[in-house]
Coordinates of C-alpha atoms in Angstrom, one line a residue:
M1 CA 0.0 0.0 0.0
T2 CA 1.4 3.4 -0.9
S3 CA 1.6 6.2 1.6
A4 CA -1.1 8.0 -0.3
D5 CA -3.5 5.0 -0.1
W6 CA -2.7 4.6 3.6
T7 CA -3.6 8.2 4.2
A8 CA -6.8 7.9 2.2
Y9 CA -7.7 4.7 4.0
Q10 CA -7.3 6.3 7.4
K11 CA -9.3 9.3 6.3
A12 CA -12.1 7.0 5.0
L13 CA -12.3 5.1 8.2
R14 CA -12.6 8.2 10.3
S15 CA -15.2 9.8 8.0
G16 CA -17.1 6.5 7.3
Q17 CA -17.0 7.4 3.6
F18 CA -16.2 4.0 2.1
I19 CA -17.8 0.8 0.8
K20 CA -17.1 -2.3 2.8
L21 CA -15.2 -5.1 1.0
A22 CA -14.9 -8.7 1.9
R23 CA -13.6 -11.7 0.0
M24 CA -12.8 -15.3 0.6
S25 CA -10.3 -17.4 -1.3
F26 CA -10.7 -21.1 -1.6
L27 CA -7.2 -22.5 -1.7
N28 CA -5.7 -25.5 -3.5
P29 CA -3.5 -27.9 -1.5
D30 CA -0.4 -26.0 -2.6
G31 CA -1.8 -22.7 -1.3
S32 CA -2.6 -21.3 -4.7
I33 CA -6.1 -19.8 -5.1
A34 CA -8.7 -22.1 -6.7
F35 CA -11.4 -19.4 -6.9
R36 CA -12.5 -16.3 -5.0
L37 CA -15.8 -15.0 -3.8
D38 CA -16.6 -11.5 -2.6
N39 CA -19.5 -9.5 -1.3
D40 CA -19.9 -8.0 -4.8
P41 CA -20.6 -4.4 -3.7
Y42 CA -21.5 -3.2 -7.2
N43 CA -24.1 -5.8 -8.1
K44 CA -25.1 -8.4 -5.6
K45 CA -27.6 -10.0 -7.9
S46 CA -25.1 -10.9 -10.5
G47 CA -24.2 -14.3 -9.0
P48 CA -23.2 -16.0 -5.7
W49 CA -21.8 -13.8 -3.0
I50 CA -21.0 -13.6 0.7
R51 CA -24.3 -12.7 2.4
D52 CA -23.3 -12.4 6.0
G53 CA -20.7 -13.4 8.6
S54 CA -18.2 -12.2 11.2
V55 CA -14.6 -12.8 12.2
S56 CA -13.2 -13.1 15.7
C57 CA -9.6 -13.3 17.0
N58 CA -8.4 -13.8 20.6
Y59 CA -4.8 -13.6 21.8
Q60 CA -4.0 -17.0 23.3
N61 CA -1.8 -20.0 22.8
G62 CA -3.4 -22.3 20.2
A63 CA -6.5 -21.5 18.2
R64 CA -6.9 -17.8 17.8
W65 CA -9.1 -17.1 14.7
S66 CA -12.7 -18.2 14.1
A67 CA -15.3 -17.1 11.6
N68 CA -18.9 -17.7 10.7
I69 CA -19.8 -17.2 7.0
L70 CA -23.2 -17.3 5.1
L71 CA -23.0 -17.8 1.3
D72 CA -25.6 -17.6 -1.3
N73 CA -25.4 -20.9 -3.2
T74 CA -28.2 -20.6 -5.7
D75 CA -26.1 -22.2 -8.5
Q76 CA -24.7 -24.9 -6.1
V77 CA -21.1 -23.9 -6.7
Y78 CA -20.3 -24.3 -3.0
D79 CA -21.9 -27.7 -2.3
Y80 CA -19.8 -29.7 0.2
N81 CA -18.5 -32.5 -1.9
V82 CA -15.1 -33.9 -3.0
N83 CA -15.2 -32.2 -6.4
K84 CA -15.8 -28.7 -5.0
V85 CA -15.4 -27.9 -1.3
W86 CA -14.3 -30.8 0.9
F87 CA -13.1 -31.8 4.3
G88 CA -10.1 -29.7 5.3
T89 CA -10.3 -27.2 2.4
E90 CA -8.5 -24.0 3.4
I91 CA -10.2 -20.6 3.1
A92 CA -8.4 -17.3 3.4
L93 CA -10.5 -14.3 4.5
E94 CA -9.8 -10.7 3.8
M95 CA -11.6 -7.4 4.6
G96 CA -11.1 -3.9 3.6
A97 CA -12.6 -0.8 1.9
L98 CA -13.3 0.6 -1.5
L99 CA -12.0 4.1 -1.1
P100 CA -13.6 7.2 -2.6
N101 CA -10.7 7.4 -5.2
G102 CA -11.6 3.9 -6.4
T103 CA -8.8 2.1 -4.7
E104 CA -9.5 -1.3 -3.2
V105 CA -7.7 -1.9 0.1
Y106 CA -7.7 -5.4 1.6
F107 CA -6.2 -6.8 4.9
P108 CA -5.8 -10.5 5.8
M109 CA -8.2 -11.9 8.3
G110 CA -7.0 -15.4 8.9
V111 CA -6.7 -18.7 7.1
Y112 CA -9.2 -21.4 8.0
R113 CA -10.1 -25.0 7.6
V114 CA -13.5 -26.3 6.5
S115 CA -15.1 -28.8 8.9
N116 CA -18.9 -28.8 9.3
P117 CA -20.8 -26.7 6.8
Q118 CA -24.6 -26.5 6.7
E119 CA -26.9 -26.1 3.7
N120 CA -30.3 -24.6 3.7
V121 CA -32.8 -24.9 0.8
A122 CA -36.0 -22.7 0.8
G123 CA -37.8 -22.9 -2.6
N124 CA -35.3 -21.9 -5.2
K125 CA -33.0 -20.2 -2.7
R126 CA -30.0 -22.1 -1.4
T127 CA -27.5 -20.9 1.2
V128 CA -24.4 -22.5 2.8
S129 CA -23.0 -21.6 6.2
Y130 CA -19.5 -22.3 7.4
G131 CA -18.3 -22.3 10.9
L132 CA -14.5 -21.9 10.5
R133 CA -11.5 -22.3 12.8
D134 CA -8.0 -21.3 12.0
K135 CA -5.3 -23.8 10.9
W136 CA -4.7 -24.9 14.5
A137 CA -7.7 -27.2 13.9
G138 CA -5.5 -29.3 11.7
L139 CA -3.0 -29.8 14.5
D140 CA -5.2 -30.3 17.6
G141 CA -7.2 -33.3 16.5
T142 CA -10.3 -31.3 15.4
L143 CA -9.6 -32.2 11.8
N144 CA -6.1 -33.7 11.8
G145 CA -3.1 -33.9 14.1
V146 CA -3.7 -37.0 16.3
L147 CA -0.4 -38.8 17.0
E148 CA -0.3 -42.4 16.0
S149 CA 2.4 -43.1 18.6
S150 CA 4.1 -41.4 21.5
Y151 CA 6.3 -38.5 20.6
I152 CA 9.5 -37.8 22.5
V153 CA 11.8 -34.8 22.3
N154 CA 15.0 -35.5 24.2
D155 CA 16.6 -32.9 26.4
G156 CA 19.3 -30.9 24.5
T157 CA 17.3 -30.9 21.2
N158 CA 16.9 -27.5 19.5
I159 CA 13.3 -26.6 20.4
F160 CA 12.4 -25.2 17.0
S161 CA 13.6 -28.3 15.0
P162 CA 10.8 -30.7 16.0
M163 CA 8.2 -28.0 15.6
A164 CA 9.3 -27.4 12.0
S165 CA 9.7 -31.2 11.4
L166 CA 6.2 -32.0 12.6
L167 CA 4.5 -29.2 10.6
A168 CA 6.3 -30.5 7.4
S169 CA 5.4 -34.1 8.0
D170 CA 2.7 -36.0 6.0
R171 CA -0.7 -35.9 7.6
G172 CA -1.7 -39.1 5.8
D173 CA -3.0 -37.8 2.4
G174 CA 0.3 -36.8 0.9
Q175 CA 0.0 -33.2 2.3
P176 CA 2.0 -31.7 5.2
Y177 CA 0.2 -30.5 8.3
D178 CA 1.2 -27.0 7.3
R179 CA 2.9 -26.1 4.0
E180 CA 3.8 -22.6 5.3
I181 CA 7.2 -22.2 6.9
P182 CA 6.7 -21.2 10.6
V183 CA 8.0 -17.9 11.9
F184 CA 10.4 -18.5 14.8
T185 CA 11.5 -15.5 17.0
D186 CA 15.2 -14.7 17.2
Y187 CA 14.7 -13.3 20.7
Y188 CA 16.3 -16.3 22.4
N189 CA 19.3 -16.4 20.1
G190 CA 22.5 -16.1 22.2
K191 CA 20.7 -16.4 25.5
T192 CA 21.7 -19.1 28.0
Q193 CA 20.3 -20.6 31.2
Q194 CA 21.9 -22.5 34.0
L195 CA 21.1 -26.2 34.1
P196 CA 20.6 -28.2 37.3
D197 CA 24.2 -29.6 37.1
G198 CA 25.6 -26.1 37.2
S199 CA 26.5 -25.9 33.5
S200 CA 24.9 -23.4 31.1
A201 CA 23.2 -24.1 27.8
P202 CA 21.4 -22.1 25.1
V203 CA 17.8 -21.3 26.0
T204 CA 16.7 -22.8 22.6
R205 CA 17.9 -26.2 23.7
A206 CA 15.3 -28.4 25.5
P207 CA 16.1 -28.3 29.2
Y208 CA 14.2 -31.6 29.8
T209 CA 12.7 -34.5 27.9
L210 CA 9.2 -33.9 26.5
K211 CA 7.0 -37.0 26.0
V212 CA 3.5 -36.7 24.6
D213 CA 1.5 -40.0 24.9
S214 CA -0.3 -41.3 21.9
D215 CA -3.6 -41.9 23.8
D216 CA -4.6 -38.3 23.6
G217 CA -1.6 -36.6 22.1
T218 CA -1.7 -34.3 19.1
V219 CA 0.8 -32.3 17.0
A220 CA -0.6 -29.3 18.9
S221 CA 0.3 -30.9 22.2
V222 CA 3.9 -31.2 21.1
I223 CA 4.1 -27.7 19.9
L224 CA 2.5 -26.3 23.0
G225 CA 4.9 -28.4 25.2
L226 CA 7.9 -27.1 23.3
A227 CA 6.7 -23.5 23.4
E228 CA 6.3 -23.8 27.2
M229 CA 10.0 -24.6 27.5
L230 CA 10.6 -21.1 26.2
V231 CA 7.5 -19.6 27.9
A232 CA 6.7 -18.5 24.3
C233 CA 3.4 -17.4 22.7
V234 CA 2.3 -19.6 19.8
G235 CA -0.6 -19.4 17.3
Y236 CA -1.5 -18.5 13.7
D237 CA -1.3 -14.9 12.5
A238 CA -3.7 -13.1 10.1
T239 CA -1.8 -14.5 7.0
G240 CA -2.0 -18.1 8.1
R241 CA 1.5 -18.6 9.3
L242 CA 2.4 -20.2 12.7
R243 CA 4.3 -17.8 14.8
V244 CA 6.3 -18.4 18.0
D245 CA 6.9 -15.1 19.8
P246 CA 8.6 -14.5 23.2
S247 CA 6.5 -13.6 26.2
Q248 CA 9.5 -12.2 28.0
N249 CA 9.6 -9.0 26.0
D250 CA 5.8 -8.7 26.0
V251 CA 5.6 -7.5 29.6
L252 CA 6.2 -3.8 29.0
D253 CA 3.5 -3.0 26.5
A254 CA 3.5 0.8 26.8
D255 CA 6.4 1.1 24.3
K256 CA 4.6 -0.6 21.5
P257 CA 3.5 1.4 18.4
V258 CA -0.2 2.5 18.5
A259 CA -2.3 0.8 15.8
W260 CA -5.2 3.3 16.1
R261 CA -6.2 6.4 18.0
F262 CA -9.9 6.8 18.7
S263 CA -11.4 10.2 19.6
L264 CA -14.8 10.5 21.3
D265 CA -15.1 13.9 19.6
E266 CA -15.2 12.1 16.2
A267 CA -17.9 9.7 17.4
Q268 CA -15.8 6.7 16.5
V269 CA -16.6 5.0 19.7
T270 CA -20.2 4.1 20.3
E271 CA -19.7 2.5 23.7
L272 CA -17.1 1.8 26.4
A273 CA -17.8 -0.9 28.9
Y274 CA -15.3 -1.5 31.8
E275 CA -15.2 -4.6 33.9
S276 CA -13.2 -5.4 37.1
R277 CA -13.5 -8.9 38.5
I278 CA -11.9 -8.1 41.9
S279 CA -12.6 -11.6 43.3
D280 CA -10.4 -13.1 40.6
V281 CA -7.4 -10.9 41.2
V282 CA -4.0 -12.7 41.5
N283 CA -1.1 -10.6 42.8
D284 CA 1.2 -13.4 43.9
Y285 CA 2.2 -16.3 41.6
I286 CA 4.3 -19.2 42.7
V287 CA 5.7 -21.8 40.4
V288 CA 7.2 -25.0 41.7
G289 CA 9.4 -26.9 39.3
E290 CA 11.4 -30.1 39.3
M291 CA 12.9 -31.8 42.3
L292 CA 16.7 -31.8 41.6
D293 CA 19.3 -34.4 42.5
D294 CA 20.3 -32.5 45.6
Y295 CA 16.6 -32.4 46.7
S296 CA 16.3 -28.7 46.0
L297 CA 13.5 -27.3 43.8
S298 CA 13.5 -25.1 40.8
T299 CA 11.1 -22.4 41.8
A300 CA 10.1 -18.8 41.3
R301 CA 7.7 -16.3 42.8
A302 CA 6.3 -13.3 40.9
Q303 CA 4.6 -10.6 43.0
N304 CA 2.8 -7.3 42.4
L305 CA 4.4 -4.9 44.8
D306 CA 4.0 -2.0 42.5
P307 CA 2.6 1.1 44.5
A308 CA 1.1 2.4 41.2
S309 CA -1.2 -0.7 41.0
D310 CA -4.5 -0.8 42.8
T311 CA -4.2 -4.5 43.3
N312 CA -0.7 -4.6 44.8
I313 CA 0.0 -6.8 47.8
N314 CA 0.6 -3.9 50.2
L315 CA -2.8 -2.5 49.4
I316 CA -5.1 -5.5 49.4
G317 CA -2.9 -8.3 50.8
R318 CA -1.6 -11.4 49.1
R319 CA -3.9 -13.2 46.6
T320 CA -1.8 -16.2 45.8
K321 CA -1.9 -18.8 43.2
R322 CA 0.6 -21.7 43.2
E323 CA 1.2 -24.0 40.3
S324 CA 3.3 -27.1 40.1
K325 CA 5.3 -27.6 36.9
P326 CA 7.3 -30.8 37.6
E327 CA 8.9 -30.7 34.2
F328 CA 10.5 -27.2 34.8
A329 CA 14.1 -28.1 35.5
T330 CA 15.6 -24.5 35.7
D331 CA 14.8 -21.4 37.7
R332 CA 14.8 -19.4 34.5
I333 CA 11.8 -21.2 33.1
C334 CA 10.0 -20.9 36.5
E335 CA 10.7 -17.2 36.6
D336 CA 9.6 -16.4 33.1
Y337 CA 6.5 -18.5 33.5
A338 CA 5.5 -16.8 36.8
V339 CA 5.9 -13.3 35.4
W340 CA 3.9 -14.2 32.3
M341 CA 1.1 -15.8 34.3
L342 CA 0.9 -12.9 36.7
K343 CA 0.5 -10.6 33.7
R344 CA -2.1 -12.8 32.1
A345 CA -4.0 -12.7 35.4
A346 CA -4.1 -8.9 35.2
V347 CA -5.2 -9.0 31.6
L348 CA -8.0 -11.4 32.2
H349 CA -9.5 -9.8 35.3
K350 CA -9.6 -6.1 34.3
A351 CA -10.8 -5.3 30.8
V352 CA -12.6 -2.8 28.7
T353 CA -14.9 -3.6 25.7
V354 CA -14.9 -1.0 23.0
T355 CA -17.7 -0.8 20.5
C356 CA -16.5 1.2 17.6
N357 CA -16.2 1.9 13.9
Q358 CA -14.5 -0.9 12.0
I359 CA -10.7 -1.0 11.7
F360 CA -9.4 -3.6 9.2
H361 CA -5.6 -3.4 10.0
L362 CA -6.0 -3.9 13.7
G363 CA -4.3 -7.0 15.3
V364 CA -4.3 -8.6 18.7
N365 CA -1.5 -7.7 21.1
E366 CA -1.4 -4.2 19.6
L367 CA -2.1 -0.9 21.3
I368 CA -5.0 1.4 20.7
E369 CA -5.6 4.8 22.3
I370 CA -8.8 6.5 23.2
V371 CA -9.0 10.3 23.7
R372 CA -11.6 10.9 26.3
A373 CA -13.2 14.3 25.5
D374 CA -15.3 13.8 28.6
R375 CA -12.2 13.8 30.8
N376 CA -10.3 16.8 29.5
N377 CA -8.9 14.8 26.5
E378 CA -7.2 12.3 28.8
V379 CA -5.6 9.6 26.6
E380 CA -6.3 6.0 27.6
R381 CA -3.9 3.4 26.2
H382 CA -5.1 -0.2 25.9
L383 CA -3.7 -3.5 24.7
V384 CA -6.0 -5.4 22.3
Q385 CA -6.8 -9.0 23.5
G386 CA -9.4 -9.8 21.0
F387 CA -12.0 -8.5 18.5
T388 CA -15.0 -9.4 16.5
I389 CA -15.8 -7.7 13.2
P390 CA -18.8 -8.1 10.8
L391 CA -17.7 -9.6 7.5
T392 CA -19.8 -7.7 5.0
S393 CA -21.7 -5.0 6.9
T394 CA -20.4 -1.7 8.3
Q395 CA -22.0 -2.3 11.7
P396 CA -19.6 -1.6 14.6
M397 CA -16.9 -4.0 15.7
T398 CA -16.1 -4.9 19.3
I399 CA -12.6 -4.8 20.8
T400 CA -11.7 -6.4 24.1
A401 CA -8.6 -4.8 25.6
T402 CA -6.9 -4.0 28.9
S403 CA -5.2 -0.8 30.0
V404 CA -1.5 -0.9 29.9
H405 CA -1.5 1.0 33.2
D406 CA -3.1 -2.0 34.8
F407 CA 0.0 -4.1 34.2
P408 CA 2.1 -3.9 37.3
T409 CA 5.9 -3.8 37.6
V410 CA 6.6 -7.4 38.8
T411 CA 9.0 -8.4 41.6
V412 CA 10.6 -11.8 41.0
T413 CA 12.2 -13.9 43.8
K414 CA 13.0 -17.6 44.3
W415 CA 10.3 -19.2 46.3
G416 CA 11.6 -21.2 49.3
G417 CA 8.4 -22.5 50.9

């Protein structure tokens, strides 16, 4: 997108002067586009089109994207059979805007797998509805991914190697679990940790043996187990690529670039709803790891002692959660996990829901700002945890976020209880 188009796009969103665009691409096994369908904004009666739907995304490990799509199927192009759309077919969604200057702007909104479509026939009208989940469904056993035998990753193995190997392996029909090359963070490159025997090793080497049993094990189970060794975040992005990102540099969110600034003066926000679940607050997180050969424990304790936080221990007392992670063999893993979980607790228990004009480039784990004209133009800064956006209409979207000011500065110690 050129800078001129980007400026025109932002202006169109703020003014509401644009035509909503949506399209879905049915993909071949090699990722090429078999055919496309859009919402046909110029002439909806010219043939099949997307009639309705929505897309949702939530920032979590594992499945993140989901969508519900309703298609007109009068000419039966989208019947669910082996010659047209079949089990596991991938669908890429995009949304965007037709700008006043005639430019079409699209942004990716996830890549999905077909599982259980429904068809409705009423007279000479036929519709097909799809409930879609992102490509994680091909790893967690929903569609594919069940292990046929136990899977073992020995300690000392490069953590990213078995991830890449599993994704590239044959799922049984001659196709890999994922043809896209995963995106692995370089955050851990050059970082080391102390092992129980006193030696040091790269953080990217498995510090313990991971075994996933075949009874209920999946490719997703292995990937999640490996990501946990790094205390990393894993899931599919908007373009359909698996990403492994560090949680460790995700604790200070205030420095991230701002994806969008709302202004109540411009009537971009139709509603703000704040929620505080005080009874669920955690400000003291203890992680107990492996019993070592000298009978000591790998442990860590993360506490909210931040005087700027309204849920710090000195203000409301300890609200402790203790978690046993017997596979955690180093203090580093325990510390990173405790800090991450304390932050996640803050994210989940104090949130704001923003109902607003649609923004097509917005992603989870990005910052938005809201200029509160009702509070002397005070600027609130929030981290996006999820959103739901209509596929074809221009009705408002909803964003779930949490204030970055609610994230405390964490104090980390070794737990000795």
